[in-house]
Each structure stands twice: as C-alpha cells, then as structure tokens.
Coordinates of C-alpha atoms in Angstrom, one line a residue:
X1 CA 117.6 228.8 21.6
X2 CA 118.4 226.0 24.3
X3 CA 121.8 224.4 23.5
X4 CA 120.3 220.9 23.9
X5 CA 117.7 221.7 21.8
X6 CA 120.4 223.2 19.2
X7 CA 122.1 219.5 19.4
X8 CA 119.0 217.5 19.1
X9 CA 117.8 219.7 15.7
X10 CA 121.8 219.0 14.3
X11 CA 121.2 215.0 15.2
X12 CA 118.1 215.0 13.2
X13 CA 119.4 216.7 10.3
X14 CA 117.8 219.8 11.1
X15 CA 114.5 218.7 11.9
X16 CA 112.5 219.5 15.4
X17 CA 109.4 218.2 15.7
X18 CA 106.4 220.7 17.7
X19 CA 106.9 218.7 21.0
X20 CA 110.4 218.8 21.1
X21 CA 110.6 222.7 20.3
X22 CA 108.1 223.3 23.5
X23 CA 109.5 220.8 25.9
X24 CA 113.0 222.7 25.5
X25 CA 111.2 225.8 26.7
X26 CA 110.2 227.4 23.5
X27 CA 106.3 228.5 23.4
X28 CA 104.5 227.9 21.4
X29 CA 104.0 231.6 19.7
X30 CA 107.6 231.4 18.9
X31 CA 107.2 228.0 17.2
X32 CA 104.7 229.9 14.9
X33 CA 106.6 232.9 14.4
X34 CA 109.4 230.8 13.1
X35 CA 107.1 228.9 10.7
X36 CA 104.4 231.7 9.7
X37 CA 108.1 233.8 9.1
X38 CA 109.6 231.1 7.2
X39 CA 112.5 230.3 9.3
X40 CA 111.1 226.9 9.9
X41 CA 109.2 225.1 6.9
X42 CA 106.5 222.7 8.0
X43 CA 107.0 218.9 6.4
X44 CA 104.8 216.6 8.0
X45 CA 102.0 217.8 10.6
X46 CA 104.5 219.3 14.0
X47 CA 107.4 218.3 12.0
X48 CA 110.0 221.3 11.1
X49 CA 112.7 221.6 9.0
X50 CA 115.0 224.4 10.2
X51 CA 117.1 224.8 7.5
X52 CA 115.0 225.7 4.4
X53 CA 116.0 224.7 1.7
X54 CA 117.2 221.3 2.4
X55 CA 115.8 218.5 0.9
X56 CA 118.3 215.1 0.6
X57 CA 117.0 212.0 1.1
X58 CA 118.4 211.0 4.5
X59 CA 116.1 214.2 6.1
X60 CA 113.0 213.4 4.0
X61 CA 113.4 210.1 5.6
X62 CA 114.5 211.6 9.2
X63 CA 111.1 213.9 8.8
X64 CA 108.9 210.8 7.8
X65 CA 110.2 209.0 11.2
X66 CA 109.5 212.0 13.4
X67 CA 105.8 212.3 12.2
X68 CA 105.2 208.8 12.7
X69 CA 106.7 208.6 16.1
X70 CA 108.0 206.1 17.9
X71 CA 108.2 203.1 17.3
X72 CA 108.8 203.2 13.8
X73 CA 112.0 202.5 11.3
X74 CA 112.5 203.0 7.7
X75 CA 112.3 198.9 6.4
X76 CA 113.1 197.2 3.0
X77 CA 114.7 198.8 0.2
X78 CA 115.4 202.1 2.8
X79 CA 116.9 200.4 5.1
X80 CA 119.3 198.8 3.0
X81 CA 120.2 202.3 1.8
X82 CA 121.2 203.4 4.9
X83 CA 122.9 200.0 5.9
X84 CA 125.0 200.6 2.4
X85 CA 123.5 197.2 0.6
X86 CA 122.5 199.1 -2.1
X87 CA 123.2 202.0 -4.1
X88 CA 120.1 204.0 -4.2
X89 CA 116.7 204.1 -2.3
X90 CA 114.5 204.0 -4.8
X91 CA 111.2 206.1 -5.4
X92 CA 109.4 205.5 -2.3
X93 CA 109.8 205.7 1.4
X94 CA 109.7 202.2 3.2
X95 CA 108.9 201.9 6.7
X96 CA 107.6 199.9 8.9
X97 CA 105.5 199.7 12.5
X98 CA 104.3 197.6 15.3
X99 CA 100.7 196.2 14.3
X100 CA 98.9 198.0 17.2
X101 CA 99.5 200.8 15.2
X102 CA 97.4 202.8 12.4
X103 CA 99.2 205.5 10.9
X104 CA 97.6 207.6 8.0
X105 CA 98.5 206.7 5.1
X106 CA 101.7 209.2 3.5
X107 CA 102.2 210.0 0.0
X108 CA 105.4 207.9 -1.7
X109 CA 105.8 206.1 1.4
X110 CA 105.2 202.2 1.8
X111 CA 104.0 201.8 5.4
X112 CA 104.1 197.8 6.4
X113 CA 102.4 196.8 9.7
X114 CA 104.6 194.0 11.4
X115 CA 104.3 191.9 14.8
X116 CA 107.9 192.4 15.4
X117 CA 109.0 195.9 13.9
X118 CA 110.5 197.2 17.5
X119 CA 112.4 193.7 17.8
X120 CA 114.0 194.3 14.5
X121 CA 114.9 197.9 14.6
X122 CA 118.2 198.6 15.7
X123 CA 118.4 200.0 19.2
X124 CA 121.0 202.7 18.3
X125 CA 121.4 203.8 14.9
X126 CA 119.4 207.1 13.3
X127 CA 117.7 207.3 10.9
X128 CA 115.8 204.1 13.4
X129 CA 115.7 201.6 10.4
X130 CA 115.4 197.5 10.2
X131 CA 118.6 195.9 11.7
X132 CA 120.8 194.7 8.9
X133 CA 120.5 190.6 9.0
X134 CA 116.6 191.4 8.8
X135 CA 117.0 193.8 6.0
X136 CA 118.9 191.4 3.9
X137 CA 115.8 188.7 4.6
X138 CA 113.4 191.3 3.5
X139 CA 115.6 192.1 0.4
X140 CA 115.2 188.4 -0.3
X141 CA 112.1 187.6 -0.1
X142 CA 110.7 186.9 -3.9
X143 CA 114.1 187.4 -5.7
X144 CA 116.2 184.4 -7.2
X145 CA 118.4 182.9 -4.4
X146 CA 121.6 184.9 -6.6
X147 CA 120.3 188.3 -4.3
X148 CA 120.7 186.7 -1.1
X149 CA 124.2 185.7 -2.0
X150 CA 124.8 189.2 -2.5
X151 CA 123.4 190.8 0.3
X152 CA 125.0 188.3 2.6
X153 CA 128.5 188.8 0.9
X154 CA 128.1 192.1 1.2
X155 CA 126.7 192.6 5.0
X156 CA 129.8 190.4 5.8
X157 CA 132.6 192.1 3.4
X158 CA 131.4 195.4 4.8
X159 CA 131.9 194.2 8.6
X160 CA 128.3 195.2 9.8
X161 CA 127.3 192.0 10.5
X162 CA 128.7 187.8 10.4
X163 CA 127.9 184.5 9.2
X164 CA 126.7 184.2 13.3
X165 CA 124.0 186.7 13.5
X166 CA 122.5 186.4 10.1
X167 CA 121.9 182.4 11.5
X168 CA 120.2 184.2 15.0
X169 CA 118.3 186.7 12.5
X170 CA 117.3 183.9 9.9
X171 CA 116.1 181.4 13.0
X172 CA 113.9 183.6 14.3
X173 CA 112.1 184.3 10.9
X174 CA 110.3 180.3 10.2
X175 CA 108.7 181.2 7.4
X176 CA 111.3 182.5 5.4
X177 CA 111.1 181.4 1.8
X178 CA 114.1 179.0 0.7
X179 CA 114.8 179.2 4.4
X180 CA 116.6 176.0 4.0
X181 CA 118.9 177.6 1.1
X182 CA 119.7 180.8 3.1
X183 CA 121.1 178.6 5.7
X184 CA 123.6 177.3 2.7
X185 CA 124.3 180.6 1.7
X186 CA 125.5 182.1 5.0
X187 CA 127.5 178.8 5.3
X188 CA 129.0 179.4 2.2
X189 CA 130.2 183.1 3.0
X190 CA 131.6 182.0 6.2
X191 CA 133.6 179.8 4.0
X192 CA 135.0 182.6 1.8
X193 CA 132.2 182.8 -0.8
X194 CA 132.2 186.5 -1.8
X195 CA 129.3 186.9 -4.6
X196 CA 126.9 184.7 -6.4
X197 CA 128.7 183.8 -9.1
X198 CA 131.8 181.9 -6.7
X199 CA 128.5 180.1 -5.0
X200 CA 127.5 178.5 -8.3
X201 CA 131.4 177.4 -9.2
X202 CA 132.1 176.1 -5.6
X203 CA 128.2 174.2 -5.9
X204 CA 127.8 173.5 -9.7
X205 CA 131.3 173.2 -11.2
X206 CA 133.7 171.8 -8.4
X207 CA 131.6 169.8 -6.1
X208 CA 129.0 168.8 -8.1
X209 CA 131.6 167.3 -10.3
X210 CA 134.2 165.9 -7.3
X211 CA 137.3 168.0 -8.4
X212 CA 139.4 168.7 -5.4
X213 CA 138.4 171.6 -2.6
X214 CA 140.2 174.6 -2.8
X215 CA 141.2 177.3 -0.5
X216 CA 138.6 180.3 -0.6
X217 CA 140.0 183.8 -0.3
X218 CA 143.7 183.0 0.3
X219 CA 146.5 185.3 1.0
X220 CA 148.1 186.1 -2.4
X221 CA 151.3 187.8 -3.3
X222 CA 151.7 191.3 -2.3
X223 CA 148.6 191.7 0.0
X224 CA 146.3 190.1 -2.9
X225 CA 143.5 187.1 -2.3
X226 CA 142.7 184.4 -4.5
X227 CA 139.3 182.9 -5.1
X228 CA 140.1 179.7 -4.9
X229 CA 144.0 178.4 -4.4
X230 CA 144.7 174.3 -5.6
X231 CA 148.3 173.7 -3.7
X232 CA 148.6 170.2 -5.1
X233 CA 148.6 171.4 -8.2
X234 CA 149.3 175.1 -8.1
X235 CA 146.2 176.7 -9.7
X236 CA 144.3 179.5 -8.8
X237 CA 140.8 179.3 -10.3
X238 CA 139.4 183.1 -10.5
X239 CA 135.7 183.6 -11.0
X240 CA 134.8 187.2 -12.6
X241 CA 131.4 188.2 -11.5
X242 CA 129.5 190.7 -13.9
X243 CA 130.0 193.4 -11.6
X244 CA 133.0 192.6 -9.1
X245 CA 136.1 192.9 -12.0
X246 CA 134.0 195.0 -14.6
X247 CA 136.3 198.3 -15.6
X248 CA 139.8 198.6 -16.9
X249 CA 141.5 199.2 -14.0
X250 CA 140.3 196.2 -12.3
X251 CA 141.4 194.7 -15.1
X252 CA 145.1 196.0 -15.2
X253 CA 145.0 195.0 -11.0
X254 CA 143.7 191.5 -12.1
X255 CA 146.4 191.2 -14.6
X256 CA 149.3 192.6 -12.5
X257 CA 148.7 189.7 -9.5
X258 CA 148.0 187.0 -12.1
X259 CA 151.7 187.9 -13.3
X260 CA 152.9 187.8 -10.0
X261 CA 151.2 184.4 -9.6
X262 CA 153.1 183.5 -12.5
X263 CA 156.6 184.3 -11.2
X264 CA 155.6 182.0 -8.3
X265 CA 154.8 179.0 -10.4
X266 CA 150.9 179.5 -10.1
X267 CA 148.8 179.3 -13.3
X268 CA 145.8 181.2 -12.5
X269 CA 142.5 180.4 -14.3
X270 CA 139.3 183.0 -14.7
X271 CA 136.1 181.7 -14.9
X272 CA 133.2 184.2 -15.7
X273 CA 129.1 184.3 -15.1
X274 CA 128.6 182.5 -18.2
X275 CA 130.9 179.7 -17.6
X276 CA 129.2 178.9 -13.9
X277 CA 125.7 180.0 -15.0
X278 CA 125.6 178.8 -18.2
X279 CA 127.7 175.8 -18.8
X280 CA 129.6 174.6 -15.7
X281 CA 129.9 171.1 -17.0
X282 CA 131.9 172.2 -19.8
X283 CA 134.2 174.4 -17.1
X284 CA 134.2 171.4 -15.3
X285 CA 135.8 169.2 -17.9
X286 CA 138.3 171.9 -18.9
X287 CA 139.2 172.1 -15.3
X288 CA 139.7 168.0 -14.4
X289 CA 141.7 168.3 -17.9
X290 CA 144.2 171.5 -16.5
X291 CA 144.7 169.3 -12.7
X292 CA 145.5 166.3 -14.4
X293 CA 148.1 168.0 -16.7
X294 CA 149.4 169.6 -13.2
X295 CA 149.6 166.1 -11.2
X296 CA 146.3 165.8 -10.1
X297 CA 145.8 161.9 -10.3
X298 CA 142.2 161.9 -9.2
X299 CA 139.4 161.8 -11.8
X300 CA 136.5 164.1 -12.2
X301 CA 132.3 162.5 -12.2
X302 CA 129.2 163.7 -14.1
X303 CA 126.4 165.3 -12.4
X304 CA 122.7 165.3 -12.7
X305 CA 122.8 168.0 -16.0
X306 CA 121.4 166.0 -18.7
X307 CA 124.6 165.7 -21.2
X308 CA 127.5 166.0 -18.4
X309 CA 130.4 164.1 -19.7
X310 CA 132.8 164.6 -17.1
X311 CA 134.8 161.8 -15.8
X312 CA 133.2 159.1 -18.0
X313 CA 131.5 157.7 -15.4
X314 CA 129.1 157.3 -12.2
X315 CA 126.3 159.8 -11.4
X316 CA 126.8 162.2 -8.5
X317 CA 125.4 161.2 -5.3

C-alpha cells in the first residue's frame, strides 16, 4: 500500500473511504478483495474500516463524517465531547451541514441543516466538529442560564478559548436566547467567576446586597487560589459548588490551605449551593455580621427578595 495512503487511514482512525483507496492507486478489485476477504469491513456506503474489530466512539464518529463528506462536522452534544465540555456523548451522533445539502437520513445520528455550519466548523481539528464558543451556545440553548456558566468556565479554565472570542462567537448569533445574559456570563468569567454557583454569590449575595467587592481567584499560600479574598478585613469567602469540592480528598486539600490561611491571619468562610441558591439573604446577613466584627464599618442593604432583612434599610437600586 502507498505510504500516503498508509498515513491518511492512521489520521482517520483507520478508516479509508472508496475514493481515497483509488485515488492512491489502488483499483478497484483490490478494494473488493479487501472487503469481500474481510480485511476491510464496510461501515457506511465507500466507507472502510481497516482494522476490524474496532469500534470506539471517536471512529464511529470519524466514519459518519467520511460518508457524509465535506462539508460536514459532528455539532451539539458531539462536539462538546470532543472539545472536552462534557463527559460523555450520549446515545446519538450529532452533526451538522450547510443547508444546500440533503443527506439521507442515518440511524442514531441527529443531522441538523444550518446556514452557517462551514463558518462554524473549525478549520483544523479532526474529527471536523462545531468550533468551541459555538458549541457552548448550542449547549445552551433551552437549559437554565446555570449551564452556560459552566460551559463558559470550563472552555476558559481548559484554555481552548477566552472571554474575547466567546463575545465574537455570541455577536454573530442575534437570536440567541438570554443573549443579553450570556453577555453577563462571559463578563463574569473574565472576572474570575469559575462555576455557577460563585455567579449567583458574586450577583445574589454580595452585590445585590452592597457588601464590599472582593478579589476573584487570588493567589493563595503555597500555589493555592481563593474564591473571593476581602483584604480590609482579611476573609476569604469560599463557595463549594456540588461538583467542584465533592470527594474526600478535595476535602483534606480544602482543609490543608484553609489552615494555612489561618496561620496568615485569614478567616476563610465556605458557602455551598444551598446557601447562594437557596437562601442568599440569610448568607448575606451572616456575612455583613462576620466584616463588621473584622473592621468593616460599612453597612449591608436589602434587595428585592420579599423578606430580605439585611442592613435595615433602603431597597437595592
């Protein structure tokens, strides 16, 4: 066999589509024999697989692309697979092409028709799939505005893409729901907002209720970071997401720099899910109450939650 063609099969996780065998000088009785002899195991209509017996994920996907053809990219829920947003694919294939074409339908595979699928695909990366900033709007779209904090936190924490281009990405999509909100969120992350639950404490229990700004993600002792550092008063307030300190050895690591904090003259404060989902008024009050003890001489204010008793009085703005 032709060395290129060796390379090209090993790039697509074994696959060769009919085409690609003949145009690298095979004929095409050889592609049969290698099929009709089992060497090469037909997936899709002139797509081969040729290494039997391999079946993952990432070359059912590959093998979907090279039957459709180009252009086409795996979309959604697939796409954030690859792009490492979420931690499984899900049942079905989701993929995506330009609207001036009509594939047949596949079985298990979602195929969306979109005005600007090639515009959205990234130019380089293989599997083709949905650029990353455009997979996290797709991921949003019809889930509580908590998702898109994630995504976004993550697509950032992870390095594969910025505060910047999810803006580019999100002004070229106008009819994004909560369009308006998104724009929040990414501003939020680019100020060292790491997961839902630290959006709702720096929105719902410290701004909403005027206690002073703190310092998002600040260098800690030893090579740690703290949520959200107080220097006039030396507090770190730590929120606990469901998922982001869950386990015991998170707990032993949170425990070891909250000690350290100590040594240092920091009282360090954890706030969980509950306490920013459920009742941040409350977390609110017990906060104004720990700053005041601490020399903070300004006063907390209620906000619009029916029943907010912080500060005593005035309304927030």
């Amino acid at each position: 066999m032709d060395p290129r063609l060796q390379a090209l099969i090993s790039g697509q996780q074994g696959l060769v589509t009919r085409q690609q065998a003949l145009a690298a000088g095979l004929s095409a009785k050889a592609v049969r024999w290698r099929v009709e002899s089992g060497r090469w195991v037909r997936l899709h209509p002139g797509v081969y697989l040729t290494t039997p017996g391999r079946n993952d994920w990432h070359t059912i996907a590959a093998a979907l692309l090279l039957h459709l053809g180009v252009p086409s990219a795996l979309s959604s829920r697939s796409a954030a697979y690859l792009w490492g947003l979420v931690p499984s694919p899900g049942p079905l294939l989701h993929c995506v092409v330009p609207t001036s074409r009509r594939p047949d339908p596949v079985e298990g595979v979602v195929i969306t028709r979109a005005r600007h699928a090639l515009e959205r695909t990234h130019e380089t990366a293989w599997p083709h799939r949905i650029t990353v900033e455009h997979t996290v709007f797709d991921l949003a779209v019809g889930h509580p505005v908590d998702t898109a904090v994630g995504l976004i936190a993550l697509a950032c924490q992870k390095r594969l893409s910025t505060p910047r281009n999810l803006r580019v990405a999100l002004d070229s999509r106008p009819t994004q729901p909560s369009r308006r909100v998104l724009y929040e969120v990414i501003g939020d992350v680019a100020g060292g907002v790491e997961s839902s639950a630290e959006r709702r404490y720096v929105r719902d229990v410290e701004q909403a209720h005027g206690l002073p700004a703190g310092r998002r993600q600040e260098p800690g002792p030893r090579e740690t970071r703290r949520d959200n550092a107080y220097d006039e008063v030396k507090v770190v307030v730590e929120i606990d997401g469901r998922a982001g300190h869950a386990g015991w050895r998170a707990q032993q690591r949170d425990g070891h720099r909250d000690r350290r904090s100590a040594a240092e003259s920091w009282l360090t404060v954890r706030g969980y899910w509950s306490d920013v989902h459920d009742t941040p008024c409350s977390f609110a009050r017990e906060l104004e109450a720990i700053f005041r003890s601490r020399g903070w001489r300004g006063r907390g204010r209620r906000c619009r939650r029916p029943g907010c008793d912080v500060g005593g009085t005035g309304v927030e703005g």
